[in-house]
Amino acid sequence: MTRGDRRNLRNGLLFVSPWIIGFAVFNVWPLLNSLYYSFCDYSVLNPPVFIGASHYREMLDDAAFQKSIWNTLIFAAVALPLGMFTALFLALMLHGDFRGRTAFRAIIFVPSLIPLVAMALLMNGLFNGDYGVINWVLESIGLEGPNWLGSPKWMKPALVLMSLYGVGNAVVIYLAGLQDVPKHLYESADIDGANWLQKTIHITLPMISPVIYFNLMISCIFILQTFVQPYVMFDYNGGADRAALFYTMHLINQGFLFLRMGYACAMAWVLFVAIAVLTLAAHRLSSRRVHYGGA
Amino acid sequence: MFPRAKTHRLPLLCAVVGLLVACGHRGEERTEDGRIVLKYWEKWAGFEAEAMQEIIDAYNEQSDEYFVEYIEGGAMMDQKLLIAIAGDTPPDVAGFWSDRMVGYVQNGALEPLDGLMASSGISEDDYLPRVMDTCQFEGFTWGLPLTPATLALFYNRDHFREAGLDPDRPPRTIAELDDFAAQLTIWDGNKITRLGFSPDIPGWWNNLWPIWFGGRMWDGIDTVTVNSPANIEAFEWVQSYEERYTVDQLDVFKAASNNFDSPQWPFFSGRLSMTLQGTWMTNFLEWHGEDIDWGVAPMPAVDESLNPISFLQTDMIIIPRGCPHPEGAWDFIQFTQRQENLERLNIAHQKFSPLAEVSDSFYEEHPNPQIDLFRELADSPGTYIIPPLSAFNEMQAEMWQVFYAVLKNNADPTERLTAAREIMQRQLDRSIVRWERVRDERVEQWRQM
């Protein structure tokens, strides 16, 4: 390395140093601390006391912890594919050339701009089992609506339906991906006599697979951290039968309500490892299924 | 590339900024006339905050040294306070719920007030004894009460008349309550159009029903007792409502009670005849149920000899650990504790004064004609206060699940309570271990303060 290279390196590092320092102080240091706290009895208000791996062992006996994992996974298993499919379907529809396309795109996108707390409060009114609009509509067509927010059976379906209001972001990303599919591929398919479905399956989906992969990962991480909607719509305990107790709610309760930040940190690390494993697995799978045009 | 001289300044600049951030602390904020600004965090909003602001305005008018600034903590203020105390940037004064007190005290997050009280001539005897109990732990006082409240049974007198019941003779036992509820309930086929009573409304104290059966959460030392016969009887009673009215029908009314501050709340809309509610209810009756001819009575116990029983809780005002201006904080707290100020605040909140002595004008001016009943309930030996357990919130969460399992999933009360007891005992044991680790040192420290 020449003297000039060294100087450039030094200057480069100096310029990125604010970010490096910020990242180290506000991300790496708390992250490492939280790993240590996960092995401690720590209330936040007092210095931590090392207690070994008992928090991790406790998770095996903690019924609320297990329920929160089950709720989160079930919700993710339904909401994730449903949201992905809905967003993709809407994007394909909105990609077509029709009158009012821009207006429809805006209508689909606008709900995703509403803050989550406001959306949750709005949904509380819509899904109310007594005076909610949804049950009123169902009643008007002769169906008796369920008690969406009071019955343990219907709480998660209500949250899944509610999650569809936020697909606007994913739709916009899909639309951006769809714009990049080369037109000549469709023209070739037209010459071969391919119909809309064949073109979608054999051209559109492979060509936008990186975008699908991106949306899948983002949605997966977002859904595993679901917090605001159930916290606002139900009590901190997840309502009857803890049917809406999500993983992050249990974590927040432990850390801030029950003054058990050590246990909350252990839970956070379990979630971190789970997301990291899922991301790695998806990355491995993606190498065979995701097609990068420029690669 | 940048000139050498300028790039050398960059690390210097970073170091200076870093040093400033690291060494930075809140400067003392003063008003234009030189008074120290005291930060007061409080959870109240709306009319409750306005009433407190009037007290603050009166304080600010008479104080030459301090100026109190009311900061609305909003939802989850407890969590904000926790972080602020842990981060050594607490407010000077804060409003607090008594159910969180022990957890904070055991973790050394609050300042004991006994020394300050003694130096100012304020005695614990100045207060209603049970109210003061909720503000004390290990013989020390951790906060002073502002607006205490008890619970009682509100009932619609017109509904009583319609059902052929005497509106001046409310139920006195749980059996009578059930009987009256059945007479007050109106069925339309298999649907209920008016419900007499539901243990799931308002749903804020579903874990506390055992207290009207003589049940307790623990033995006062180290053992959880939630599967005692009295507790089991309470949850069998809860389950009897599912058997009588079906969970689907109860859930319709539960859904309608989602928003208390609304004319759609079933008692205000005339769809519910009796409900457990607190002292503050009369404010909401004024707003949403002006035409209702209501009555109020102690919530009946399973056995008349146990009456009257209620649940007592209070908002309290505390000085957090690391308070920047403890003298100022105490000066303000003292002011709030003056008889005229507590009475003024409690008239606005429609609660009762925590003081043992009350002026005649308090009852004359109080908009709730039954306020003396609520105050008497606070003095009743049967009245329940939150146990001094740091694991209380955790244990309470478990009791809520018992309630739901019994009412909605038809779980066997004995089995469910026995299972809950095991979980709650672990929670209690854990909290005792944590407390025992620091107890002696803490108590000694408080004695010397």
PDB file of N, CA, C and O in Angstrom, chain B residues 144-175:
ATOM      1  N   LEU B 144     -47.553   9.892  48.242  1.00  0.00           N
ATOM      2  CA  LEU B 144     -48.736  10.352  48.978  1.00  0.00           C
ATOM      3  C   LEU B 144     -49.940  10.297  48.044  1.00  0.00           C
ATOM      4  O   LEU B 144     -49.819  10.552  46.837  1.00  0.00           O
ATOM      5  N   PRO B 145     -51.093   9.922  48.608  1.00  0.00           N
ATOM      6  CA  PRO B 145     -52.254   9.681  47.754  1.00  0.00           C
ATOM      7  C   PRO B 145     -52.847  10.969  47.191  1.00  0.00           C
ATOM      8  O   PRO B 145     -52.838  12.014  47.859  1.00  0.00           O
ATOM      9  N   LEU B 146     -53.353  10.869  45.981  1.00  0.00           N
ATOM     10  CA  LEU B 146     -54.040  12.015  45.377  1.00  0.00           C
ATOM     11  C   LEU B 146     -55.533  11.734  45.245  1.00  0.00           C
ATOM     12  O   LEU B 146     -56.347  12.417  45.846  1.00  0.00           O
ATOM     13  N   THR B 147     -55.849  10.736  44.437  1.00  0.00           N
ATOM     14  CA  THR B 147     -57.267  10.492  44.160  1.00  0.00           C
ATOM     15  C   THR B 147     -57.596   9.012  44.364  1.00  0.00           C
ATOM     16  O   THR B 147     -57.537   8.232  43.431  1.00  0.00           O
ATOM     17  N   PRO B 148     -57.950   8.625  45.576  1.00  0.00           N
ATOM     18  CA  PRO B 148     -58.294   7.219  45.803  1.00  0.00           C
ATOM     19  C   PRO B 148     -59.692   6.890  45.268  1.00  0.00           C
ATOM     20  O   PRO B 148     -60.522   7.794  45.088  1.00  0.00           O
ATOM     21  N   ALA B 149     -59.907   5.628  45.035  1.00  0.00           N
ATOM     22  CA  ALA B 149     -61.225   5.218  44.539  1.00  0.00           C
ATOM     23  C   ALA B 149     -61.554   3.821  45.032  1.00  0.00           C
ATOM     24  O   ALA B 149     -60.655   3.005  45.243  1.00  0.00           O
ATOM     25  N   THR B 150     -62.826   3.569  45.215  1.00  0.00           N
ATOM     26  CA  THR B 150     -63.299   2.225  45.553  1.00  0.00           C
ATOM     27  C   THR B 150     -64.352   1.823  44.528  1.00  0.00           C
ATOM     28  O   THR B 150     -64.796   2.649  43.723  1.00  0.00           O
ATOM     29  N   LEU B 151     -64.744   0.570  44.581  1.00  0.00           N
ATOM     30  CA  LEU B 151     -65.720   0.053  43.619  1.00  0.00           C
ATOM     31  C   LEU B 151     -67.038  -0.260  44.320  1.00  0.00           C
ATOM     32  O   LEU B 151     -67.047  -0.633  45.497  1.00  0.00           O
ATOM     33  N   ALA B 152     -68.108  -0.121  43.565  1.00  0.00           N
ATOM     34  CA  ALA B 152     -69.431  -0.471  44.103  1.00  0.00           C
ATOM     35  C   ALA B 152     -70.330  -0.895  42.952  1.00  0.00           C
ATOM     36  O   ALA B 152     -69.944  -0.808  41.781  1.00  0.00           O
ATOM     37  N   LEU B 153     -71.515  -1.348  43.308  1.00  0.00           N
ATOM     38  CA  LEU B 153     -72.465  -1.828  42.300  1.00  0.00           C
ATOM     39  C   LEU B 153     -73.399  -0.690  41.889  1.00  0.00           C
ATOM     40  O   LEU B 153     -74.156  -0.171  42.718  1.00  0.00           O
ATOM     41  N   PHE B 154     -73.348  -0.301  40.641  1.00  0.00           N
ATOM     42  CA  PHE B 154     -74.283   0.696  40.113  1.00  0.00           C
ATOM     43  C   PHE B 154     -75.454  -0.052  39.491  1.00  0.00           C
ATOM     44  O   PHE B 154     -75.254  -1.063  38.825  1.00  0.00           O
ATOM     45  N   TYR B 155     -76.647   0.458  39.716  1.00  0.00           N
ATOM     46  CA  TYR B 155     -77.803  -0.223  39.120  1.00  0.00           C
ATOM     47  C   TYR B 155     -78.819   0.796  38.613  1.00  0.00           C
ATOM     48  O   TYR B 155     -78.872   1.940  39.071  1.00  0.00           O
ATOM     49  N   ASN B 156     -79.596   0.333  37.639  1.00  0.00           N
ATOM     50  CA  ASN B 156     -80.593   1.185  37.000  1.00  0.00           C
ATOM     51  C   ASN B 156     -81.919   1.016  37.742  1.00  0.00           C
ATOM     52  O   ASN B 156     -82.534  -0.056  37.701  1.00  0.00           O
ATOM     53  N   ARG B 157     -82.339   2.070  38.418  1.00  0.00           N
ATOM     54  CA  ARG B 157     -83.530   1.981  39.272  1.00  0.00           C
ATOM     55  C   ARG B 157     -84.811   1.777  38.445  1.00  0.00           C
ATOM     56  O   ARG B 157     -85.731   1.085  38.879  1.00  0.00           O
ATOM     57  N   ASP B 158     -84.846   2.360  37.233  1.00  0.00           N
ATOM     58  CA  ASP B 158     -86.022   2.158  36.369  1.00  0.00           C
ATOM     59  C   ASP B 158     -86.166   0.682  35.990  1.00  0.00           C
ATOM     60  O   ASP B 158     -87.275   0.147  35.945  1.00  0.00           O
ATOM     61  N   HIS B 159     -85.023   0.042  35.705  1.00  0.00           N
ATOM     62  CA  HIS B 159     -85.078  -1.386  35.364  1.00  0.00           C
ATOM     63  C   HIS B 159     -85.608  -2.190  36.547  1.00  0.00           C
ATOM     64  O   HIS B 159     -86.362  -3.142  36.364  1.00  0.00           O
ATOM     65  N   PHE B 160     -85.201  -1.791  37.739  1.00  0.00           N
ATOM     66  CA  PHE B 160     -85.672  -2.485  38.940  1.00  0.00           C
ATOM     67  C   PHE B 160     -87.200  -2.382  39.020  1.00  0.00           C
ATOM     68  O   PHE B 160     -87.882  -3.367  39.279  1.00  0.00           O
ATOM     69  N   ARG B 161     -87.691  -1.179  38.797  1.00  0.00           N
ATOM     70  CA  ARG B 161     -89.155  -0.972  38.872  1.00  0.00           C
ATOM     71  C   ARG B 161     -89.859  -1.821  37.821  1.00  0.00           C
ATOM     72  O   ARG B 161     -90.858  -2.488  38.100  1.00  0.00           O
ATOM     73  N   GLU B 162     -89.313  -1.789  36.590  1.00  0.00           N
ATOM     74  CA  GLU B 162     -89.935  -2.565  35.501  1.00  0.00           C
ATOM     75  C   GLU B 162     -89.996  -4.048  35.830  1.00  0.00           C
ATOM     76  O   GLU B 162     -90.928  -4.747  35.452  1.00  0.00           O
ATOM     77  N   ALA B 163     -88.934  -4.534  36.508  1.00  0.00           N
ATOM     78  CA  ALA B 163     -88.874  -5.974  36.827  1.00  0.00           C
ATOM     79  C   ALA B 163     -89.609  -6.301  38.122  1.00  0.00           C
ATOM     80  O   ALA B 163     -89.594  -7.445  38.578  1.00  0.00           O
ATOM     81  N   GLY B 164     -90.248  -5.293  38.720  1.00  0.00           N
ATOM     82  CA  GLY B 164     -90.984  -5.526  39.966  1.00  0.00           C
ATOM     83  C   GLY B 164     -90.089  -5.598  41.190  1.00  0.00           C
ATOM     84  O   GLY B 164     -90.488  -6.140  42.229  1.00  0.00           O
ATOM     85  N   LEU B 165     -88.879  -5.076  41.070  1.00  0.00           N
ATOM     86  CA  LEU B 165     -87.959  -5.069  42.216  1.00  0.00           C
ATOM     87  C   LEU B 165     -87.989  -3.703  42.890  1.00  0.00           C
ATOM     88  O   LEU B 165     -88.299  -2.700  42.237  1.00  0.00           O
ATOM     89  N   ASP B 166     -87.657  -3.692  44.155  1.00  0.00           N
ATOM     90  CA  ASP B 166     -87.651  -2.438  44.906  1.00  0.00           C
ATOM     91  C   ASP B 166     -86.337  -1.687  44.619  1.00  0.00           C
ATOM     92  O   ASP B 166     -85.260  -2.197  44.950  1.00  0.00           O
ATOM     93  N   PRO B 167     -86.416  -0.502  44.001  1.00  0.00           N
ATOM     94  CA  PRO B 167     -85.172   0.219  43.659  1.00  0.00           C
ATOM     95  C   PRO B 167     -84.380   0.677  44.876  1.00  0.00           C
ATOM     96  O   PRO B 167     -83.212   1.049  44.755  1.00  0.00           O
ATOM     97  N   ASP B 168     -85.035   0.650  46.052  1.00  0.00           N
ATOM     98  CA  ASP B 168     -84.309   1.035  47.267  1.00  0.00           C
ATOM     99  C   ASP B 168     -83.765  -0.176  48.018  1.00  0.00           C
ATOM    100  O   ASP B 168     -83.274  -0.057  49.138  1.00  0.00           O
ATOM    101  N   ARG B 169     -83.880  -1.331  47.380  1.00  0.00           N
ATOM    102  CA  ARG B 169     -83.402  -2.549  48.039  1.00  0.00           C
ATOM    103  C   ARG B 169     -82.482  -3.310  47.043  1.00  0.00           C
ATOM    104  O   ARG B 169     -82.894  -4.268  46.391  1.00  0.00           O
ATOM    105  N   PRO B 170     -81.246  -2.815  46.888  1.00  0.00           N
ATOM    106  CA  PRO B 170     -80.308  -3.497  45.985  1.00  0.00           C
ATOM    107  C   PRO B 170     -79.889  -4.853  46.552  1.00  0.00           C
ATOM    108  O   PRO B 170     -80.123  -5.118  47.742  1.00  0.00           O
ATOM    109  N   PRO B 171     -79.293  -5.722  45.758  1.00  0.00           N
ATOM    110  CA  PRO B 171     -78.913  -7.053  46.257  1.00  0.00           C
ATOM    111  C   PRO B 171     -77.876  -6.969  47.376  1.00  0.00           C
ATOM    112  O   PRO B 171     -77.008  -6.101  47.360  1.00  0.00           O
ATOM    113  N   ARG B 172     -77.987  -7.908  48.340  1.00  0.00           N
ATOM    114  CA  ARG B 172     -77.071  -7.894  49.481  1.00  0.00           C
ATOM    115  C   ARG B 172     -76.154  -9.109  49.521  1.00  0.00           C
ATOM    116  O   ARG B 172     -75.226  -9.158  50.319  1.00  0.00           O
ATOM    117  N   THR B 173     -76.488 -10.094  48.706  1.00  0.00           N
ATOM    118  CA  THR B 173     -75.600 -11.262  48.619  1.00  0.00           C
ATOM    119  C   THR B 173     -75.418 -11.604  47.140  1.00  0.00           C
ATOM    120  O   THR B 173     -76.185 -11.144  46.287  1.00  0.00           O
ATOM    121  N   ILE B 174     -74.432 -12.438  46.870  1.00  0.00           N
ATOM    122  CA  ILE B 174     -74.197 -12.868  45.492  1.00  0.00           C
ATOM    123  C   ILE B 174     -75.428 -13.618  44.961  1.00  0.00           C
ATOM    124  O   ILE B 174     -75.825 -13.438  43.805  1.00  0.00           O
ATOM    125  N   ALA B 175     -76.047 -14.428  45.832  1.00  0.00           N
ATOM    126  CA  ALA B 175     -77.235 -15.181  45.402  1.00  0.00           C
ATOM    127  C   ALA B 175     -78.343 -14.218  44.987  1.00  0.00           C
ATOM    128  O   ALA B 175     -79.025 -14.430  43.974  1.00  0.00           O
TER     129      ALA B 175
END
